[in-house]
PDB file of C-alpha atoms in Angstrom:
ATOM      1  CA  LEU R   1       0.000   0.000   0.000  1.00 67.00           C
ATOM      2  CA  TYR R   2       2.838   2.401   0.882  1.00 70.00           C
ATOM      3  CA  LEU R   3       4.526   1.786  -2.460  1.00 72.00           C
ATOM      4  CA  LEU R   4       1.270   2.418  -4.319  1.00 74.00           C
ATOM      5  CA  LEU R   5       0.717   5.689  -2.452  1.00 78.00           C
ATOM      6  CA  GLU R   6       4.298   6.753  -3.086  1.00 79.00           C
ATOM      7  CA  ARG R   7       3.961   6.093  -6.809  1.00 80.00           C
ATOM      8  CA  THR R   8       0.635   7.916  -6.924  1.00 86.00           C
ATOM      9  CA  ASP R   9       2.109  10.893  -5.086  1.00 84.00           C
ATOM     10  CA  HIS R  10       5.085  10.949  -7.452  1.00 86.00           C
ATOM     11  CA  GLY R  11       2.739  10.804 -10.453  1.00 86.00           C
ATOM     12  CA  ILE R  12       0.598  13.642  -9.130  1.00 91.00           C
ATOM     13  CA  ARG R  13       3.655  15.801  -8.455  1.00 90.00           C
ATOM     14  CA  ALA R  14       4.959  15.136 -11.960  1.00 91.00           C
ATOM     15  CA  GLN R  15       1.601  16.115 -13.476  1.00 93.00           C
ATOM     16  CA  GLN R  16       1.503  19.281 -11.376  1.00 94.00           C
ATOM     17  CA  GLN R  17       4.998  20.192 -12.578  1.00 95.00           C
ATOM     18  CA  ARG R  18       4.020  19.657 -16.224  1.00 95.00           C
ATOM     19  CA  LEU R  19       0.873  21.748 -15.715  1.00 95.00           C
ATOM     20  CA  HIS R  20       2.915  24.541 -14.124  1.00 95.00           C
ATOM     21  CA  GLU R  21       5.373  24.491 -17.039  1.00 96.00           C
ATOM     22  CA  ARG R  22       2.516  24.669 -19.569  1.00 94.00           C
ATOM     23  CA  GLU R  23       0.970  27.542 -17.637  1.00 91.00           C
ATOM     24  CA  GLU R  24       4.246  29.486 -17.728  1.00 94.00           C
ATOM     25  CA  LYS R  25       4.635  28.824 -21.443  1.00 94.00           C
ATOM     26  CA  LEU R  26       1.077  29.996 -22.136  1.00 89.00           C
ATOM     27  CA  GLN R  27       1.655  33.175 -20.116  1.00 88.00           C
ATOM     28  CA  ALA R  28       4.850  33.896 -22.055  1.00 92.00           C
ATOM     29  CA  ILE R  29       3.065  33.389 -25.373  1.00 90.00           C
ATOM     30  CA  LEU R  30       0.166  35.655 -24.373  1.00 87.00           C
ATOM     31  CA  ARG R  31       2.548  38.397 -23.236  1.00 88.00           C
ATOM     32  CA  SER R  32       4.471  38.268 -26.504  1.00 90.00           C
ATOM     33  CA  ILE R  33       1.491  38.508 -28.879  1.00 92.00           C
ATOM     34  CA  GLY R  34       1.206  41.993 -30.375  1.00 92.00           C
ATOM     35  CA  ASP R  35      -2.580  41.830 -30.720  1.00 94.00           C
ATOM     36  CA  ALA R  36      -5.120  42.049 -27.923  1.00 95.00           C
ATOM     37  CA  VAL R  37      -6.021  38.600 -26.592  1.00 94.00           C
ATOM     38  CA  ILE R  38      -8.819  37.913 -24.119  1.00 95.00           C
ATOM     39  CA  VAL R  39      -9.358  34.335 -22.985  1.00 94.00           C
ATOM     40  CA  VAL R  40     -12.849  33.487 -21.746  1.00 96.00           C
ATOM     41  CA  ASP R  41     -14.384  30.324 -20.350  1.00 97.00           C
ATOM     42  CA  ALA R  42     -17.560  28.630 -21.611  1.00 97.00           C
ATOM     43  CA  ALA R  43     -19.695  31.046 -19.577  1.00 97.00           C
ATOM     44  CA  GLY R  44     -18.035  34.078 -21.185  1.00 96.00           C
ATOM     45  CA  LEU R  45     -16.094  35.066 -18.073  1.00 97.00           C
ATOM     46  CA  ILE R  46     -12.599  36.435 -18.542  1.00 97.00           C
ATOM     47  CA  ARG R  47      -9.823  34.076 -17.484  1.00 95.00           C
ATOM     48  CA  ARG R  48      -6.793  35.838 -19.003  1.00 93.00           C
ATOM     49  CA  MET R  49      -5.884  39.028 -20.806  1.00 95.00           C
ATOM     50  CA  ASN R  50      -2.589  39.955 -22.376  1.00 94.00           C
ATOM     51  CA  PRO R  51      -1.003  43.395 -21.849  1.00 94.00           C
ATOM     52  CA  VAL R  52      -2.310  44.735 -25.166  1.00 95.00           C
ATOM     53  CA  ALA R  53      -5.898  43.832 -24.256  1.00 96.00           C
ATOM     54  CA  LEU R  54      -5.456  45.407 -20.830  1.00 96.00           C
ATOM     55  CA  ALA R  55      -4.128  48.615 -22.390  1.00 96.00           C
ATOM     56  CA  LEU R  56      -6.935  48.808 -24.942  1.00 96.00           C
ATOM     57  CA  THR R  57      -9.717  48.174 -22.450  1.00 96.00           C
ATOM     58  CA  GLY R  58      -8.240  50.245 -19.628  1.00 97.00           C
ATOM     59  CA  TRP R  59      -8.915  47.456 -17.129  1.00 97.00           C
ATOM     60  CA  THR R  60      -6.395  45.920 -14.773  1.00 96.00           C
ATOM     61  CA  GLU R  61      -6.047  42.171 -14.903  1.00 93.00           C
ATOM     62  CA  ALA R  62      -7.131  41.880 -11.266  1.00 96.00           C
ATOM     63  CA  ASP R  63     -10.348  43.789 -11.978  1.00 97.00           C
ATOM     64  CA  ALA R  64     -11.112  42.048 -15.283  1.00 97.00           C
ATOM     65  CA  LEU R  65     -10.628  38.425 -14.222  1.00 96.00           C
ATOM     66  CA  GLY R  66     -13.962  36.732 -13.637  1.00 97.00           C
ATOM     67  CA  GLN R  67     -15.948  39.535 -15.296  1.00 97.00           C
ATOM     68  CA  PRO R  68     -18.241  38.921 -18.254  1.00 98.00           C
ATOM     69  CA  VAL R  69     -16.391  39.789 -21.454  1.00 97.00           C
ATOM     70  CA  ALA R  70     -19.230  42.114 -22.536  1.00 96.00           C
ATOM     71  CA  ARG R  71     -18.707  44.237 -19.404  1.00 97.00           C
ATOM     72  CA  VAL R  72     -14.992  44.681 -20.095  1.00 96.00           C
ATOM     73  CA  LEU R  73     -15.447  45.432 -23.781  1.00 92.00           C
TER      74      LEU R  73
END
């Protein structure tokens, strides 16, 4: 049982590390795009905005996250 839990824990940590690396890569890509990019979820709530989108809308990222996209635009 201990060995199974250890392997599971190791697998979870490895997945978390890969997810973190993907997240950092996505953030770097969004920051480098010269066009405004707003990422919304299925409900139309803002999940990410790149610096160009923030500048064009006049919103801060902290204020825009979780807001309906129609409110920010």
